CSV table of C-alpha atoms in Angstrom, one decimal:
chain,number,residue,atom,x,y,z
A,8,ASN,CA,-13.3,11.5,-11.5
A,9,ALA,CA,-9.8,10.3,-12.4
A,10,GLY,CA,-8.5,9.5,-8.9
A,11,VAL,CA,-4.8,9.3,-8.6
A,12,THR,CA,-2.9,9.6,-11.9
A,13,GLN,CA,0.7,8.6,-12.3
A,14,THR,CA,2.9,9.3,-15.3
A,15,PRO,CA,4.8,7.8,-17.0
A,16,LYS,CA,3.7,4.2,-16.7
A,17,PHE,CA,7.1,2.9,-17.8
A,18,GLN,CA,10.6,4.5,-17.9
A,19,VAL,CA,14.1,3.3,-18.6
A,20,LEU,CA,16.9,5.5,-17.3
A,21,LYS,CA,20.7,5.3,-17.5
A,22,THR,CA,22.7,5.4,-14.3
A,23,GLY,CA,23.3,9.0,-13.3
A,24,GLN,CA,20.3,10.5,-15.2
A,25,SER,CA,17.6,12.5,-13.3
A,26,MET,CA,13.9,12.4,-13.8
A,27,THR,CA,10.6,13.3,-12.2
A,28,LEU,CA,7.7,10.9,-11.6
A,29,GLN,CA,4.5,12.7,-11.7
A,30,CYS,CA,1.5,12.2,-9.4
A,31,ALA,CA,-1.8,14.1,-9.5
A,32,GLN,CA,-5.1,13.6,-7.7
A,33,ASP,CA,-8.4,15.4,-8.3
A,34,MET,CA,-10.1,14.4,-5.0
A,35,ASN,CA,-8.9,17.4,-3.0
A,36,HIS,CA,-7.1,15.0,-0.6
A,37,GLU,CA,-4.7,16.5,1.9
A,38,TYR,CA,-2.5,13.5,2.4
A,39,MET,CA,-0.2,12.2,-0.3
A,40,SER,CA,2.6,9.7,-0.2
A,41,TRP,CA,5.1,7.8,-2.4
A,42,TYR,CA,6.0,4.2,-2.1
A,43,ARG,CA,8.4,1.8,-3.8
A,44,GLN,CA,7.5,-1.9,-4.3
A,45,ASP,CA,10.2,-4.4,-4.7
A,46,PRO,CA,9.8,-8.2,-5.0
A,47,GLY,CA,9.4,-9.8,-1.6
A,48,MET,CA,9.7,-6.5,0.2
A,49,GLY,CA,6.1,-5.2,0.2
A,50,LEU,CA,5.7,-1.4,-0.2
A,51,ARG,CA,8.1,1.0,1.6
A,52,LEU,CA,7.3,4.6,2.2
A,53,ILE,CA,9.7,7.1,0.5
A,54,HIS,CA,8.2,10.5,1.3
A,55,TYR,CA,4.8,11.9,2.4
A,56,SER,CA,3.0,15.2,2.6
A,57,VAL,CA,0.2,16.3,4.9
A,58,GLY,CA,-0.7,19.4,2.8
A,59,ALA,CA,0.6,21.9,0.3
A,60,GLY,CA,4.1,23.1,1.4
A,61,ILE,CA,4.6,20.3,3.9
A,62,THR,CA,6.6,17.2,3.2
A,63,ASP,CA,8.6,14.7,5.3
A,64,GLN,CA,10.7,11.6,4.9
A,65,GLY,CA,9.5,8.1,5.1
A,66,GLU,CA,11.5,4.8,5.5
A,67,VAL,CA,13.6,5.0,2.4
A,68,PRO,CA,14.1,8.7,1.4
A,69,ASN,CA,17.7,8.6,0.2
A,70,GLY,CA,18.2,9.5,-3.5
A,71,TYR,CA,14.7,11.0,-3.8
A,72,ASN,CA,13.3,14.5,-3.5
A,73,VAL,CA,9.8,15.8,-3.2
A,74,SER,CA,7.9,19.1,-3.1
A,75,ARG,CA,4.2,19.9,-2.9
A,76,SER,CA,3.3,23.4,-4.2
A,77,THR,CA,-0.4,22.5,-4.8
A,78,THR,CA,-2.9,20.2,-3.2
A,79,GLU,CA,-3.3,18.3,-6.4
A,80,ASP,CA,0.4,17.4,-7.4
A,81,PHE,CA,3.1,15.6,-5.6
A,82,PRO,CA,6.1,14.9,-7.9
A,83,LEU,CA,8.9,12.6,-7.0
A,84,ARG,CA,12.4,13.5,-8.2
A,85,LEU,CA,15.3,11.1,-8.7
A,86,LEU,CA,18.4,13.2,-8.5
A,87,SER,CA,21.0,10.8,-9.9
A,88,ALA,CA,19.5,7.4,-10.8
A,89,ALA,CA,21.1,4.2,-9.6
A,90,PRO,CA,20.4,0.6,-10.4
A,91,SER,CA,19.2,0.1,-6.8
A,92,GLN,CA,16.3,2.4,-7.7
A,93,THR,CA,14.9,0.0,-10.2
A,94,SER,CA,11.4,-0.6,-8.8
A,95,VAL,CA,7.7,0.0,-9.2
A,96,TYR,CA,6.6,3.3,-7.7
A,97,PHE,CA,3.2,4.1,-6.3
A,98,CYS,CA,1.6,7.3,-5.3
A,99,ALA,CA,-1.3,7.4,-2.9
A,100,SER,CA,-3.6,10.0,-1.5
A,101,SER,CA,-6.1,10.2,1.4
A,102,TYR,CA,-8.7,12.5,2.8
A,103,SER,CA,-7.9,13.6,6.4
A,104,GLY,CA,-11.5,13.1,7.5
A,105,GLN,CA,-11.6,9.6,6.2
A,106,VAL,CA,-9.0,8.4,8.8
A,107,GLY,CA,-6.8,6.2,6.7
A,108,GLY,CA,-7.7,4.2,3.6
A,109,TYR,CA,-5.5,5.5,0.7
A,110,THR,CA,-6.4,5.6,-3.0
A,111,PHE,CA,-3.4,4.4,-5.0
A,112,GLY,CA,-2.3,5.2,-8.5
A,113,SER,CA,-1.6,2.4,-11.0
A,114,GLY,CA,2.2,2.8,-10.6
A,115,THR,CA,5.3,3.7,-12.6
A,116,ARG,CA,7.7,0.9,-13.5
A,117,LEU,CA,11.2,2.3,-13.5
A,118,THR,CA,14.3,0.5,-14.7
A,119,VAL,CA,17.8,2.0,-14.2
A,120,VAL,CA,20.5,0.4,-16.4
B,8,ALA,CA,7.9,2.5,15.2
B,9,GLN,CA,5.5,-0.1,13.7
B,10,SER,CA,6.1,-3.3,11.9
B,11,VAL,CA,3.8,-5.8,10.1
B,12,THR,CA,4.5,-9.5,9.6
B,13,GLN,CA,2.6,-11.5,7.1
B,14,LEU,CA,3.3,-15.1,8.1
B,15,ASP,CA,2.8,-16.7,4.7
B,16,SER,CA,4.4,-15.5,1.5
B,17,GLN,CA,2.2,-17.7,-0.6
B,18,VAL,CA,-1.1,-19.5,0.1
B,19,PRO,CA,-2.6,-22.0,-2.4
B,20,VAL,CA,-6.3,-22.8,-2.0
B,21,PHE,CA,-8.8,-24.7,-4.0
B,22,GLU,CA,-11.7,-22.8,-5.5
B,23,GLU,CA,-14.8,-22.6,-3.2
B,24,ALA,CA,-12.6,-23.5,-0.2
B,25,PRO,CA,-12.2,-21.1,2.8
B,26,VAL,CA,-9.0,-19.1,3.3
B,27,GLU,CA,-7.3,-17.2,6.1
B,28,LEU,CA,-4.4,-14.9,5.5
B,29,ARG,CA,-2.4,-14.1,8.6
B,30,CYS,CA,-1.1,-10.8,9.8
B,31,ASN,CA,0.6,-9.8,13.0
B,32,TYR,CA,1.7,-6.3,13.9
B,33,SER,CA,4.0,-4.7,16.4
B,34,SER,CA,3.6,-1.1,17.6
B,35,SER,CA,4.3,1.0,20.7
B,36,VAL,CA,1.1,3.0,20.1
B,37,SER,CA,-2.4,2.2,19.1
B,38,VAL,CA,-2.9,1.7,15.4
B,39,TYR,CA,-5.4,1.6,12.6
B,40,LEU,CA,-5.3,-1.6,10.5
B,41,PHE,CA,-5.9,-2.2,6.8
B,42,TRP,CA,-6.0,-4.9,4.2
B,43,TYR,CA,-5.2,-4.0,0.6
B,44,VAL,CA,-5.4,-6.2,-2.5
B,45,GLN,CA,-3.2,-5.9,-5.6
B,46,TYR,CA,-4.3,-7.6,-8.8
B,47,PRO,CA,-1.6,-8.2,-11.5
B,48,ASN,CA,-0.1,-5.1,-13.0
B,49,GLN,CA,-2.4,-2.8,-11.0
B,50,GLY,CA,-2.3,-0.5,-8.0
B,51,LEU,CA,-3.5,-1.3,-4.5
B,52,GLN,CA,-7.2,-1.3,-3.6
B,53,LEU,CA,-8.6,-1.1,-0.1
B,54,LEU,CA,-10.4,-4.2,1.1
B,55,LEU,CA,-11.3,-3.2,4.6
B,56,LYS,CA,-10.1,-1.3,7.6
B,57,TYR,CA,-10.3,-1.4,11.4
B,58,LEU,CA,-10.4,1.9,13.2
B,59,SER,CA,-12.3,1.2,16.4
B,60,GLY,CA,-15.4,-0.5,17.7
B,61,SER,CA,-16.4,-4.0,16.6
B,62,THR,CA,-13.4,-6.3,16.2
B,63,LEU,CA,-15.0,-8.1,13.2
B,64,VAL,CA,-14.7,-5.9,10.1
B,65,LYS,CA,-16.4,-6.7,6.8
B,66,GLY,CA,-15.0,-5.5,3.5
B,67,ILE,CA,-15.6,-5.8,-0.2
B,68,ASN,CA,-15.7,-9.0,-2.2
B,69,GLY,CA,-16.9,-11.1,0.7
B,70,PHE,CA,-13.7,-10.6,2.8
B,71,GLU,CA,-13.7,-10.0,6.5
B,72,ALA,CA,-11.0,-9.6,9.2
B,73,GLU,CA,-10.9,-9.8,12.9
B,74,PHE,CA,-8.8,-7.6,15.1
B,75,ASN,CA,-7.3,-9.3,18.2
B,76,LYS,CA,-5.5,-6.8,20.4
B,77,SER,CA,-4.1,-9.3,22.9
B,78,GLN,CA,-2.5,-11.3,20.0
B,79,THR,CA,-1.7,-8.2,17.9
B,80,SER,CA,-3.3,-9.9,14.9
B,81,PHE,CA,-5.6,-8.9,12.1
B,82,HIS,CA,-6.2,-12.0,10.0
B,83,LEU,CA,-8.2,-11.8,6.8
B,84,ARG,CA,-10.7,-14.5,5.9
B,85,LYS,CA,-13.1,-15.5,3.2
B,86,PRO,CA,-15.5,-18.5,3.5
B,87,SER,CA,-15.4,-19.4,-0.2
B,88,VAL,CA,-12.8,-18.2,-2.7
B,89,HIS,CA,-13.2,-17.7,-6.4
B,90,ILE,CA,-10.6,-17.8,-9.2
B,91,SER,CA,-10.9,-14.0,-9.4
B,92,ASP,CA,-9.5,-13.7,-5.8
B,93,THR,CA,-6.1,-14.6,-7.1
B,94,ALA,CA,-4.0,-11.6,-6.2
B,95,GLU,CA,-1.4,-10.2,-3.8
B,96,TYR,CA,-2.8,-9.2,-0.4
B,97,PHE,CA,-1.1,-6.7,1.9
B,98,CYS,CA,-1.7,-6.0,5.6
B,99,ALA,CA,-0.8,-2.4,6.7
B,100,VAL,CA,-0.9,-0.3,9.8
B,101,SER,CA,-0.8,3.4,10.6
B,102,GLY,CA,-0.5,5.2,13.9
B,103,LEU,CA,-3.6,6.9,15.5
B,104,VAL,CA,-1.8,10.1,15.9
B,105,GLY,CA,-2.4,12.2,12.7
B,106,GLY,CA,-5.0,9.8,11.4
B,107,GLY,CA,-2.7,8.1,9.1
B,108,ALA,CA,-1.2,11.3,7.6
B,109,ASP,CA,2.3,9.9,7.8
B,110,GLY,CA,1.6,7.0,5.5
B,111,LEU,CA,1.2,3.3,6.0
B,112,THR,CA,3.6,0.5,7.1
B,113,PHE,CA,3.1,-2.6,4.9
B,114,GLY,CA,3.8,-6.2,5.4
B,115,LYS,CA,5.6,-8.0,2.6
B,116,GLY,CA,2.5,-9.5,1.1
B,117,THR,CA,0.8,-12.8,0.7
B,118,HIS,CA,0.2,-14.2,-2.8
B,119,LEU,CA,-3.2,-16.0,-2.8
B,120,ILE,CA,-3.3,-18.7,-5.5
B,121,ILE,CA,-6.7,-20.2,-6.3
B,122,GLN,CA,-6.5,-23.6,-7.8
B,123,PRO,CA,-9.5,-24.9,-9.9
């Protein structure tokens, strides 16, 4: 049971480049979400999904795009990377019947130069 | 809308001493409450959660938290800390509607530093 798997673990991008952060879970969880963690800011919600084909914006969605075509995968796309998007990104998933209590991936550390 | 305030950004404690990490929340609706721990260079791990019922909640690694509705607080406690408890601790909330489907709102975190 792998839990929540995020790839890559580290990435350096140039300003203006695009990329996709991958997130996959093998627990058949309905709920998935993306957060960014910045020093002194805690974690802030970027986008979330309550099931395949259903996504919505969180607190800081600008510059990011998501889709959810399967229950297992929830990729996060950076359309045109900016230095302000330098951060550590976490994906999390939860089972609807569990009522909260998310399982987190180990994170992707992204640097935009 | 919900918000979470963790009153201390850093808490130094001697090994085997008790510790309390403070958390206050603000919400116009009833909420679920959580504490997560993040060890260096790792993801977050659920310590405990309050959904309903008894206001004293016990979690993993000897931690417990008490929900106080009148003071809108959910403070985390441990009677005797160990070096291995050194980590970042996050308090979080989610609204009752949807059972947390729309993600969590986190505080900014408290860095617990255990001194030998």
